[in-house]
Short mmCIF file of C-alpha atoms in Angstrom, two decimals:
data_model
loop_
_atom_site.label_atom_id
_atom_site.label_comp_id
_atom_site.label_asym_id
_atom_site.label_seq_id
_atom_site.Cartn_x
_atom_site.Cartn_y
_atom_site.Cartn_z
CA UNK O 1 0.09 -0.42 -0.44
CA UNK O 2 2.54 2.64 1.20
CA UNK O 3 5.22 0.66 -1.79
CA UNK O 4 2.26 2.13 -4.35
CA UNK O 5 1.54 5.35 -3.04
CA UNK O 6 4.45 6.52 -3.46
CA UNK O 7 5.91 4.67 -6.59
CA UNK O 8 2.98 6.77 -7.50
CA UNK O 9 4.09 9.55 -6.37
CA UNK O 10 7.94 9.41 -7.08
CA UNK O 11 6.49 8.59 -11.34
CA UNK O 12 4.21 11.33 -11.09
CA UNK O 13 7.42 13.65 -9.97
CA UNK O 14 9.14 12.56 -13.35
CA UNK O 15 6.43 12.29 -14.78
CA UNK O 16 5.53 16.56 -14.33
CA UNK O 17 10.25 16.71 -15.16
CA UNK O 18 9.22 14.36 -18.36
CA UNK O 19 6.45 16.36 -20.20
CA UNK O 20 8.14 19.51 -19.19
CA UNK O 21 11.15 18.75 -20.92
CA UNK O 22 9.88 17.36 -25.00
CA UNK O 23 12.95 17.27 -26.66
CA UNK O 24 13.54 13.69 -25.24
CA UNK O 25 10.70 11.81 -26.85
CA UNK O 26 11.84 13.03 -30.08
CA UNK O 27 14.94 11.85 -30.22
CA UNK O 28 13.91 8.78 -28.81
CA UNK O 29 11.29 9.26 -32.10
CA UNK O 30 13.54 10.33 -34.45
CA UNK O 31 17.03 7.87 -33.44
CA UNK O 32 14.76 4.28 -34.39
CA UNK O 33 12.62 6.37 -37.62
CA UNK O 34 16.10 6.54 -38.93
CA UNK O 35 16.55 2.88 -39.41
CA UNK O 36 13.39 2.60 -40.42
CA UNK O 37 14.32 4.13 -43.17
CA UNK O 38 17.77 4.18 -43.98
CA UNK O 39 18.39 0.18 -42.73
CA UNK O 40 15.87 -1.40 -42.66
CA UNK O 41 15.30 -0.93 -47.26
CA UNK O 42 19.21 -2.53 -47.30
CA UNK O 43 16.13 -5.88 -45.43
CA UNK O 44 14.16 -6.17 -48.72
CA UNK O 45 17.80 -6.95 -50.71
CA UNK O 46 18.67 -9.35 -48.33
CA UNK O 47 15.47 -11.43 -47.01
CA UNK O 48 15.39 -13.84 -50.28
CA UNK O 49 19.41 -15.14 -48.18
CA UNK O 50 19.25 -18.62 -47.22
CA UNK O 51 18.28 -18.50 -43.60
CA UNK O 52 16.17 -15.28 -43.77
CA UNK O 53 13.16 -15.85 -41.53
CA UNK O 54 9.70 -15.84 -43.43
CA UNK O 55 7.50 -13.34 -42.86
CA UNK O 56 8.80 -10.07 -44.61
CA UNK O 57 11.63 -7.38 -44.21
CA UNK O 58 9.86 -5.30 -41.70
CA UNK O 59 8.38 -8.11 -39.75
CA UNK O 60 11.81 -9.25 -39.16
CA UNK O 61 12.99 -6.26 -38.23
CA UNK O 62 10.79 -3.85 -36.51
CA UNK O 63 10.96 -6.53 -33.84
CA UNK O 64 13.98 -5.83 -32.92
CA UNK O 65 14.16 -1.93 -33.08
CA UNK O 66 11.31 -1.96 -30.92
CA UNK O 67 13.78 -4.00 -28.04
CA UNK O 68 16.73 -2.26 -28.79
CA UNK O 69 14.04 0.99 -28.68
CA UNK O 70 14.50 -0.06 -25.01
CA UNK O 71 17.55 -1.49 -24.20
CA UNK O 72 19.23 1.59 -25.63
CA UNK O 73 16.52 3.89 -24.08
CA UNK O 74 16.81 2.76 -20.52
CA UNK O 75 20.36 2.34 -21.06
CA UNK O 76 20.64 6.48 -20.23
CA UNK O 77 18.61 7.30 -17.61
CA UNK O 78 21.10 7.42 -14.90
CA UNK O 79 23.05 10.43 -16.02
CA UNK O 80 19.70 12.40 -14.72
CA UNK O 81 20.33 10.12 -11.77
CA UNK O 82 23.71 11.16 -11.64
CA UNK O 83 22.69 14.94 -11.91
CA UNK O 84 20.50 14.81 -9.16
CA UNK O 85 23.33 13.79 -7.09
CA UNK O 86 24.94 15.99 -7.62
CA UNK O 87 22.03 18.64 -6.57
CA UNK O 88 21.51 16.97 -3.37
CA UNK O 89 18.03 15.87 -4.99
CA UNK O 90 19.16 11.83 -3.47
CA UNK O 91 20.24 12.35 -0.72
CA UNK O 92 16.89 14.82 0.43
CA UNK O 93 14.51 12.32 -0.96
CA UNK O 94 16.99 9.59 1.10
CA UNK O 95 16.08 11.32 4.38
CA UNK O 96 12.37 11.32 4.01
CA UNK O 97 11.06 7.95 4.80
CA UNK O 98 9.59 7.58 1.59
CA UNK O 99 10.37 4.11 0.23
CA UNK O 100 13.20 3.14 -1.73
CA UNK O 101 11.76 0.73 -3.75
CA UNK O 102 9.75 3.48 -4.37
CA UNK O 103 12.90 5.92 -5.65
CA UNK O 104 13.63 3.35 -8.13
CA UNK O 105 10.54 2.37 -9.56
CA UNK O 106 8.98 5.25 -9.90
CA UNK O 107 11.47 6.30 -12.12
CA UNK O 108 12.00 3.54 -13.53
CA UNK O 109 8.05 3.56 -14.56
CA UNK O 110 8.37 7.02 -16.26
CA UNK O 111 11.13 5.71 -18.14
CA UNK O 112 8.93 2.58 -19.21
CA UNK O 113 6.29 4.93 -19.99
CA UNK O 114 8.56 6.76 -22.80
CA UNK O 115 9.55 3.93 -24.30
CA UNK O 116 6.28 1.99 -25.07
CA UNK O 117 5.07 5.80 -26.05
CA UNK O 118 7.74 5.73 -28.19
CA UNK O 119 7.30 1.88 -28.90
CA UNK O 120 3.82 2.89 -30.44
CA UNK O 121 4.74 5.63 -32.17
CA UNK O 122 7.38 3.16 -34.17
CA UNK O 123 4.60 0.56 -34.60
CA UNK O 124 2.38 3.55 -36.20
CA UNK O 125 5.02 4.00 -38.63
CA UNK O 126 6.15 1.06 -39.59
CA UNK O 127 2.86 0.42 -40.93
CA UNK O 128 2.32 2.13 -44.11
CA UNK O 129 6.28 0.61 -44.83
CA UNK O 130 4.19 -3.00 -44.82
CA UNK O 131 4.38 -4.20 -40.85
CA UNK O 132 1.49 -6.36 -40.21
CA UNK O 133 0.25 -6.28 -36.77
CA UNK O 134 -2.48 -7.37 -34.38
CA UNK O 135 -3.43 -6.14 -31.36
CA UNK O 136 -2.64 -8.77 -29.40
CA UNK O 137 0.95 -9.56 -30.75
CA UNK O 138 1.38 -5.64 -30.24
CA UNK O 139 0.31 -6.14 -26.59
CA UNK O 140 2.83 -8.86 -26.11
CA UNK O 141 5.77 -6.99 -27.78
CA UNK O 142 4.93 -3.80 -26.21
CA UNK O 143 5.03 -6.30 -22.92
CA UNK O 144 7.91 -7.68 -23.42
CA UNK O 145 10.15 -3.79 -23.93
CA UNK O 146 8.40 -2.50 -20.64
CA UNK O 147 10.79 -5.34 -19.11
CA UNK O 148 13.50 -4.92 -20.69
CA UNK O 149 12.88 -1.69 -20.42
CA UNK O 150 12.61 -1.91 -16.89
CA UNK O 151 15.56 -4.54 -16.26
CA UNK O 152 17.58 -2.50 -17.93
CA UNK O 153 16.43 0.80 -15.65
CA UNK O 154 17.28 -0.79 -12.78
CA UNK O 155 20.57 -1.94 -13.35
CA UNK O 156 21.70 1.33 -15.19
CA UNK O 157 20.23 3.61 -11.19
CA UNK O 158 22.65 1.00 -9.63
CA UNK O 159 25.55 1.81 -11.11
CA UNK O 160 24.49 5.67 -11.64
CA UNK O 161 24.50 5.18 -7.65
CA UNK O 162 28.49 3.06 -7.56
CA UNK O 163 29.76 5.64 -10.40
CA UNK O 164 28.15 9.00 -9.06
CA UNK O 165 30.03 10.13 -12.17
CA UNK O 166 29.15 10.68 -16.08
CA UNK O 167 32.42 9.60 -16.87
CA UNK O 168 32.29 6.10 -15.47
CA UNK O 169 28.70 5.34 -16.36
CA UNK O 170 28.80 5.54 -19.83
CA UNK O 171 31.46 3.75 -20.74
CA UNK O 172 30.53 1.29 -18.05
CA UNK O 173 27.21 1.49 -19.94
CA UNK O 174 27.90 1.36 -23.02
CA UNK O 175 30.17 -1.14 -23.26
CA UNK O 176 27.95 -3.39 -21.24
CA UNK O 177 24.62 -2.65 -24.13
CA UNK O 178 26.94 -3.55 -26.89
CA UNK O 179 27.98 -6.60 -26.92
CA UNK O 180 24.65 -7.80 -25.50
CA UNK O 181 22.95 -5.72 -28.76
CA UNK O 182 25.06 -7.12 -31.04
CA UNK O 183 25.24 -11.24 -29.64
CA UNK O 184 20.50 -10.99 -29.64
CA UNK O 185 20.38 -10.30 -32.89
CA UNK O 186 18.36 -7.39 -33.18
CA UNK O 187 19.92 -6.23 -36.39
CA UNK O 188 19.47 -9.64 -38.30
CA UNK O 189 17.92 -12.47 -37.28
CA UNK O 190 21.30 -15.28 -35.65
CA UNK O 191 19.64 -17.65 -38.33
CA UNK O 192 22.07 -15.82 -40.35
CA UNK O 193 24.99 -16.34 -38.19
CA UNK O 194 27.96 -19.02 -38.13
CA UNK O 195 27.25 -21.92 -35.21
CA UNK O 196 29.84 -20.07 -32.64
CA UNK O 197 28.36 -16.94 -32.81
CA UNK O 198 24.66 -18.53 -31.67
CA UNK O 199 26.36 -20.27 -29.17
CA UNK O 200 27.09 -17.54 -27.69
CA UNK O 201 24.70 -15.95 -27.96
CA UNK O 202 21.69 -18.63 -26.16
CA UNK O 203 23.54 -17.15 -23.46
CA UNK O 204 22.49 -13.33 -24.23
CA UNK O 205 18.77 -13.54 -22.36
CA UNK O 206 18.10 -10.58 -24.71
CA UNK O 207 18.03 -12.87 -27.78
CA UNK O 208 15.14 -14.89 -26.26
CA UNK O 209 12.92 -11.11 -25.79
CA UNK O 210 13.64 -11.19 -29.80
CA UNK O 211 12.81 -14.50 -30.63
CA UNK O 212 9.13 -13.93 -28.74
CA UNK O 213 9.00 -10.33 -30.44
CA UNK O 214 9.48 -11.92 -33.96
CA UNK O 215 7.36 -14.64 -33.40
CA UNK O 216 4.47 -12.46 -31.92
CA UNK O 217 4.99 -10.01 -35.57
CA UNK O 218 5.38 -13.56 -37.76
CA UNK O 219 1.81 -14.26 -35.91
CA UNK O 220 3.25 -17.14 -34.56
CA UNK O 221 1.69 -16.09 -30.68
CA UNK O 222 1.21 -19.66 -29.57
CA UNK O 223 5.47 -20.13 -30.28
CA UNK O 224 6.86 -21.83 -26.84
CA UNK O 225 9.64 -18.87 -27.68
CA UNK O 226 7.01 -16.67 -26.69
CA UNK O 227 6.48 -18.03 -23.05
CA UNK O 228 9.82 -18.35 -22.46
CA UNK O 229 11.18 -14.52 -23.60
CA UNK O 230 8.26 -13.19 -21.62
CA UNK O 231 9.24 -15.45 -18.71
CA UNK O 232 12.99 -14.92 -18.79
CA UNK O 233 12.89 -11.06 -19.00
CA UNK O 234 10.56 -10.99 -15.77
CA UNK O 235 12.54 -13.08 -13.97
CA UNK O 236 15.79 -10.84 -14.77
CA UNK O 237 13.38 -7.85 -13.78
CA UNK O 238 12.58 -9.04 -10.34
CA UNK O 239 16.48 -9.76 -9.63
CA UNK O 240 17.71 -5.93 -11.22
CA UNK O 241 14.96 -3.88 -8.89
CA UNK O 242 15.87 -6.16 -6.19
CA UNK O 243 20.07 -4.74 -6.75
CA UNK O 244 18.22 -1.26 -7.60
CA UNK O 245 16.62 -0.83 -4.59
CA UNK O 246 19.94 -1.71 -2.97
CA UNK O 247 21.49 0.88 -4.84
CA UNK O 248 19.24 3.62 -3.63
CA UNK O 249 19.49 2.16 -0.41
CA UNK O 250 22.94 2.03 0.22
CA UNK O 251 24.00 5.14 -1.89
CA UNK O 252 26.78 7.69 0.20
CA UNK O 253 25.78 10.90 1.24
CA UNK X 1 34.66 22.35 11.49
CA UNK X 2 33.03 23.55 13.93
CA UNK X 3 29.34 21.42 14.90
CA UNK X 4 27.63 24.14 16.68
CA UNK X 5 23.79 21.97 18.16
CA UNK X 6 21.08 22.18 21.24
CA UNK X 7 21.67 18.88 22.77
CA UNK X 8 19.07 17.98 24.31
CA UNK X 9 17.53 15.68 21.40
CA UNK X 10 21.01 14.20 20.40
CA UNK X 11 22.35 11.80 23.57
CA UNK X 12 25.95 11.14 22.19
CA UNK X 13 26.34 7.21 23.86
CA UNK X 14 28.82 5.72 21.41
CA UNK X 15 29.68 8.67 19.57
CA UNK X 16 33.32 8.72 19.95
CA UNK X 17 34.04 5.53 17.45
CA UNK X 18 31.24 7.58 15.39
CA UNK X 19 32.76 10.50 15.54
CA UNK X 20 35.90 9.62 13.72
CA UNK X 21 35.16 10.53 10.90
CA UNK X 22 34.32 14.08 9.11
CA UNK X 23 31.83 16.24 9.96
CA UNK X 24 29.90 15.35 7.61
CA UNK X 25 29.58 11.79 7.85
CA UNK X 26 28.55 12.38 11.37
CA UNK X 27 25.31 14.18 9.84
CA UNK X 28 24.51 11.67 7.68
CA UNK X 29 24.32 9.15 9.82
CA UNK X 30 22.53 10.38 12.66
CA UNK X 31 20.09 11.57 9.50
CA UNK X 32 19.61 7.69 8.48
CA UNK X 33 22.06 8.61 5.33
CA UNK X 34 24.94 6.25 6.00
CA UNK X 35 24.11 3.29 8.68
CA UNK X 36 26.68 3.99 11.91
CA UNK X 37 29.38 1.92 11.70
CA UNK X 38 29.08 0.91 15.66
CA UNK X 39 28.10 2.07 18.94
CA UNK X 40 24.43 3.41 19.15
CA UNK X 41 22.62 6.93 19.08
CA UNK X 42 19.69 8.18 19.77
CA UNK X 43 18.22 11.14 17.82
CA UNK X 44 15.25 12.53 18.52
CA UNK X 45 14.24 10.12 20.81
CA UNK X 46 14.46 6.96 18.77
CA UNK X 47 16.92 4.41 17.83
CA UNK X 48 18.88 5.79 15.36
CA UNK X 49 20.03 1.46 14.54
CA UNK X 50 16.91 -0.15 14.55
CA UNK X 51 14.52 2.74 13.73
CA UNK X 52 15.58 4.61 10.61
CA UNK X 53 11.51 5.11 9.48
CA UNK X 54 10.82 6.55 12.81
CA UNK X 55 13.62 9.34 12.80
CA UNK X 56 13.03 9.77 9.27
CA UNK X 57 9.73 11.05 10.55
CA UNK X 58 10.77 13.32 13.36
CA UNK X 59 13.98 14.76 11.64
CA UNK X 60 14.52 17.28 8.55
CA UNK X 61 17.72 18.12 6.79
CA UNK X 62 19.55 19.99 4.53
CA UNK X 63 22.94 19.11 3.07
CA UNK X 64 25.34 21.56 1.99
CA UNK X 65 23.88 21.32 -1.74
CA UNK X 66 21.11 22.14 -1.00
CA UNK X 67 17.96 19.60 -2.67
CA UNK X 68 15.58 20.85 -5.43
CA UNK X 69 16.56 20.18 -8.74
CA UNK X 70 17.04 22.75 -10.84
CA UNK X 71 14.54 22.32 -13.68
CA UNK X 72 11.25 22.24 -10.94
CA UNK X 73 8.99 24.56 -9.57
CA UNK X 74 10.52 25.55 -6.52
CA UNK X 75 6.14 24.77 -5.17
CA UNK X 76 6.00 21.63 -6.61
CA UNK X 77 8.55 20.64 -4.86
CA UNK X 78 7.47 21.66 -1.69
CA UNK X 79 4.33 19.84 -2.23
CA UNK X 80 6.21 16.93 -3.26
CA UNK X 81 8.01 16.76 -0.26
CA UNK X 82 4.87 17.05 1.57
CA UNK X 83 3.84 14.38 0.18
CA UNK X 84 6.03 11.64 0.76
CA UNK X 85 6.03 12.70 4.26
CA UNK X 86 1.74 11.38 3.99
CA UNK X 87 0.28 14.27 3.31
CA UNK X 88 -3.02 14.54 1.23
CA UNK X 89 -2.54 16.83 -1.73
CA UNK X 90 -4.31 19.71 -0.02
CA UNK X 91 -2.81 19.42 3.40
CA UNK X 92 0.79 19.27 1.04
CA UNK X 93 -0.71 22.58 -0.76
CA UNK X 94 -1.30 24.42 2.23
CA UNK X 95 1.50 23.63 3.77
CA UNK X 96 3.84 24.95 0.91
CA UNK X 97 1.94 27.98 0.21
CA UNK X 98 2.24 28.50 4.29
CA UNK X 99 6.60 28.32 3.61
CA UNK X 100 6.25 29.80 1.17
CA UNK X 101 4.61 32.67 2.88
CA UNK X 102 7.17 31.96 5.74
CA UNK X 103 10.55 31.93 3.87
CA UNK X 104 9.31 34.99 1.69
CA UNK X 105 9.46 33.28 -1.13
CA UNK X 106 6.19 34.86 -2.81
CA UNK X 107 8.30 36.14 -6.00
CA UNK X 108 9.70 32.74 -6.84
CA UNK X 109 7.65 29.89 -6.48
CA UNK X 110 6.35 29.20 -9.08
CA UNK X 111 9.63 29.45 -11.13
CA UNK X 112 12.28 26.47 -11.51
CA UNK X 113 14.75 26.79 -9.58
CA UNK X 114 17.07 27.11 -11.92
CA UNK X 115 16.13 31.19 -12.40
CA UNK X 116 16.31 31.79 -8.28
CA UNK X 117 18.96 34.15 -6.42
CA UNK X 118 21.27 31.91 -4.40
CA UNK X 119 19.42 33.41 -0.96
CA UNK X 120 16.54 32.08 -2.24
CA UNK X 121 17.12 28.55 -3.48
CA UNK X 122 18.74 28.35 0.23
CA UNK X 123 15.39 29.50 1.84
CA UNK X 124 12.94 27.09 -0.41
CA UNK X 125 15.88 23.84 0.55
CA UNK X 126 15.45 25.08 4.68
CA UNK X 127 12.13 25.09 3.48
CA UNK X 128 11.67 21.69 2.17
CA UNK X 129 13.90 20.22 5.22
CA UNK X 130 10.53 21.98 7.64
CA UNK X 131 7.61 21.23 5.56
CA UNK X 132 6.55 18.07 7.81
CA UNK X 133 7.39 20.42 11.01
CA UNK X 134 10.64 17.79 12.12
CA UNK X 135 11.64 18.41 16.28
CA UNK X 136 15.49 18.30 14.92
CA UNK X 137 16.74 19.60 11.35
CA UNK X 138 20.27 19.25 10.17
CA UNK X 139 21.62 22.26 8.62
CA UNK X 140 25.04 21.64 6.72
CA UNK X 141 26.61 25.06 5.91
CA UNK X 142 23.90 26.84 5.14
CA UNK X 143 25.37 30.76 4.71
CA UNK X 144 28.65 28.87 2.54
CA UNK X 145 28.54 31.87 -0.51
CA UNK X 146 25.68 33.98 0.50
CA UNK X 147 26.38 37.37 -0.15
CA UNK X 148 25.86 39.11 3.62
CA UNK X 149 22.33 40.18 3.11
CA UNK X 150 21.33 37.05 1.83
CA UNK X 151 22.78 34.99 5.02
CA UNK X 152 21.59 37.39 7.31
CA UNK X 153 17.82 36.22 6.04
CA UNK X 154 18.82 32.18 6.87
CA UNK X 155 20.30 33.93 9.96
CA UNK X 156 17.33 34.32 11.38
CA UNK X 157 15.25 32.15 9.82
CA UNK X 158 17.05 29.46 12.51
CA UNK X 159 16.63 31.95 15.23
CA UNK X 160 13.07 31.39 14.57
CA UNK X 161 12.65 27.81 14.22
CA UNK X 162 14.57 27.70 17.56
CA UNK X 163 12.31 30.02 18.40
CA UNK X 164 9.53 27.77 17.34
CA UNK X 165 10.90 24.48 19.53
CA UNK X 166 12.84 22.85 16.54
CA UNK X 167 15.96 21.81 17.53
CA UNK X 168 18.65 22.58 14.74
CA UNK X 169 21.76 21.20 14.09
CA UNK X 170 23.72 23.43 12.62
CA UNK X 171 27.23 22.74 10.61
CA UNK X 172 30.13 25.58 9.69
CA UNK X 173 33.24 27.03 9.09
CA UNK X 174 31.75 30.19 10.23
CA UNK X 175 32.53 30.21 13.95
CA UNK X 176 31.07 33.90 14.02
CA UNK X 177 27.93 31.95 12.56
CA UNK X 178 27.93 29.34 15.27
CA UNK X 179 28.79 31.97 17.40
CA UNK X 180 25.37 34.02 16.62
CA UNK X 181 23.48 31.08 15.99
CA UNK X 182 24.56 28.28 19.03
CA UNK X 183 23.30 27.83 22.05
CA UNK X 184 25.74 24.85 22.71
CA UNK X 185 28.38 24.18 19.88
CA UNK X 186 30.92 21.06 19.77
CA UNK X 187 34.44 21.77 18.10
CA UNK X 188 35.06 18.75 15.83
CA UNK X 189 38.60 18.63 14.70
CA UNK X 190 39.86 15.11 12.74
CA UNK X 191 36.25 13.32 13.89
CA UNK X 192 36.59 14.12 17.51
CA UNK X 193 34.85 16.24 20.02
CA UNK X 194 37.81 18.41 21.26
CA UNK X 195 35.65 20.86 22.75
CA UNK X 196 32.33 21.04 23.85
CA UNK X 197 29.76 23.30 25.55
CA UNK X 198 27.82 26.96 25.26
CA UNK X 199 29.80 29.94 22.78
CA UNK X 200 30.54 31.26 26.17
CA UNK X 201 31.46 28.53 27.90
CA UNK X 202 33.80 27.30 25.45
CA UNK X 203 35.52 31.21 25.32
CA UNK X 204 35.99 31.52 28.60
CA UNK X 205 37.48 27.72 28.89
CA UNK X 206 40.27 29.19 26.66
CA UNK X 207 40.61 32.43 27.33
CA UNK X 208 38.69 34.41 29.85
CA UNK X 209 38.06 38.17 28.65
CA UNK X 210 40.13 40.42 28.79
CA UNK X 211 39.53 44.72 30.62
CA UNK X 212 41.63 47.23 29.11
CA UNK X 213 42.19 50.44 31.69
CA UNK X 214 44.18 53.17 31.86
CA UNK X 215 44.94 55.67 34.74
CA UNK X 216 46.16 59.13 35.15
CA UNK X 217 49.67 58.93 35.98
CA UNK X 218 52.03 55.36 36.01
CA UNK X 219 49.65 52.25 34.62
CA UNK X 220 52.50 50.40 36.68
CA UNK X 221 51.29 51.86 39.86
CA UNK X 222 47.83 49.82 38.45
CA UNK X 223 49.27 46.82 37.38
CA UNK X 224 50.85 46.04 40.91
CA UNK X 225 47.81 46.66 43.14
CA UNK X 226 46.06 44.58 40.01
CA UNK X 227 47.87 41.84 39.43
CA UNK X 228 47.58 40.70 43.52
CA UNK X 229 43.59 40.33 42.99
CA UNK X 230 42.49 36.88 42.72
CA UNK X 231 40.18 37.36 40.56
CA UNK X 232 42.92 38.59 37.59
CA UNK X 233 45.00 35.26 36.31
CA UNK X 234 47.34 37.34 34.23
CA UNK X 235 48.12 41.16 33.31
CA UNK X 236 50.52 43.26 31.52
CA UNK X 237 51.10 46.84 29.71
CA UNK X 238 50.66 47.50 26.80
CA UNK X 239 51.57 51.06 25.20
CA UNK X 240 50.25 52.20 28.65
CA UNK X 241 46.97 50.48 28.80
CA UNK X 242 46.32 48.09 31.67
CA UNK X 243 45.38 44.46 30.21
CA UNK X 244 43.63 42.58 32.98
CA UNK X 245 42.96 39.05 32.06
CA UNK X 246 40.11 37.64 34.28
CA UNK X 247 37.55 34.97 34.35
CA UNK X 248 34.00 36.73 34.04
CA UNK X 249 35.19 40.31 32.49
CA UNK X 250 31.27 41.56 34.02
CA UNK X 251 32.21 39.95 37.35
CA UNK X 252 35.47 41.39 37.65
CA UNK X 253 35.58 44.93 36.69
CA UNK X 254 33.07 46.20 39.93
CA UNK X 255 35.50 44.44 41.95
CA UNK X 256 38.72 46.48 39.62
CA UNK X 257 36.60 49.98 39.53
CA UNK X 258 36.75 49.75 43.73
CA UNK X 259 40.53 48.69 44.77
CA UNK X 260 40.91 51.55 42.08
CA UNK X 261 38.74 53.85 44.26
CA UNK X 262 40.55 52.44 47.00
CA UNK X 263 44.28 52.71 46.22
CA UNK X 264 43.42 56.37 45.12
CA UNK X 265 44.49 55.61 42.15
CA UNK X 266 41.93 57.38 39.48
CA UNK X 267 40.45 55.59 36.33
CA UNK X 268 40.40 57.47 32.94
CA UNK X 269 39.24 54.35 30.63
CA UNK X 270 37.77 50.90 31.14
CA UNK X 271 36.98 48.38 28.39
CA UNK X 272 36.02 44.56 28.07
CA UNK X 273 36.71 42.54 25.32
CA UNK X 274 35.76 38.84 24.39
CA UNK X 275 37.89 36.47 22.95
CA UNK X 276 35.87 35.26 19.42
CA UNK X 277 35.54 31.55 18.78
CA UNK X 278 38.24 31.68 16.30
CA UNK X 279 40.58 31.73 19.49
CA UNK X 280 38.84 28.63 21.03
CA UNK X 281 38.70 26.70 17.90
CA UNK X 282 42.53 27.69 17.10
CA UNK X 283 43.89 26.67 20.95
CA UNK X 284 41.87 23.82 20.21
CA UNK X 285 42.52 22.43 17.13
CA UNK X 286 45.98 23.79 17.81
CA UNK X 287 46.88 21.53 20.84
CA UNK X 288 45.27 18.48 18.78
CA UNK X 289 46.99 19.13 15.78
CA UNK X 290 50.43 18.91 17.76
CA UNK X 291 49.03 15.77 19.89
CA UNK X 292 48.49 14.14 16.26
CA UNK X 293 51.98 15.22 15.50
CA UNK X 294 53.37 13.66 18.40
#
């Protein structure tokens, strides 16, 4: 009860800050749009290559793009937290009786909210290019994106609280996200990859989310990869929220 | 280095170990930001180790950095802070309006904090610490970097809080500030309390008061008479003036007047000089430094 109230309050604060700075929304949409316009047309040519999943270039590419949005959109959230540490905001909030889990969850859910808004815009923009979706599929994919966003944001906030400096935070987060992204099959399906690369990718949790999202977009909702992807993301999400909330509880003044 | 506080609400059992750290760490610990490394501490009547949430309800904390976000509107910050302490939206809005009036922030309350002057931001930060009417307020370097006018307003605010019954735990590098605002002072050097007491006690313990006087004729005659008195610790003549070091100037002065009258010496001028906290600080920390060296 207190957790829900506190989370709602913290969410409200960061939502207020967010809508007063719409620049981020614009930047967040422009980037995937550039991929859609400048990269996806290349896929049209190679979709007949051996190993490329059937179902049309956009139905293969857009799910990956959406999950990438979830990952990268949340990876950068620590910067604002470091600025707040410097202004003493976090210290001030930690002296109040507010729940430490809410301090993390409220702001991470705000991040998820903006990522979901961007994702919906991206899906709508991709429709004229030939993306075909159904309502249930969109809901499942948005759930996956939300889980990836929540997971990544929680870890990103923990890293920001540990490092307390942009100069350490940026290389750690971006060095970590790049291999996760490349080994997930977000850009090109891993069915094109050599076996050794596929073996490494099997250890990357994000690759299961990408498999799940593609299955959904290829209208295979009953595919076991869907349940598997959602379950893996949900499990990691719980662990990362625990880590993030602990970091908020322990942050040194 | 100096910590000024009314220690009535803070019992410091076991704090010796805690104090072996920087003053800000002491403050952060008492304000529940850091778990203590050992010992026990009771803050505002609650056990810091076992009931940090109960402590949080009763204390306010204003860090040196402040605590308001530059991008956010001042009134929004105050309302949000009240909500975090469990107030309803209406109650939090009412309290925010009260604080805005009390701290004279009407002109800037509905603008983002980045447009505030240093003094306005400082008053808003103090307001954030006062939202829930804490029994004990921690103020870390409240006037650092402020112009003299803003500084005087913050001082007034601290005095008003004190008059309303709030205990203020103030850390400051400015000894005149500690002297002006604090009922009790502890001087912390290298994480240890090296002196503690009221400003008057501290000054008296270190230097006593200084009485300077001049008489018609030779100052040597006056010196010889007064040197022998039990309340005079030390006496000398400098530039034709007699300098007497006494424990309590206000008690010693009438006695000095009577003594000079009895000896038939005519007093021309007399002055009482009180030592500043700077004298106390230098004496105390200077000694502590030598101890460390030895």
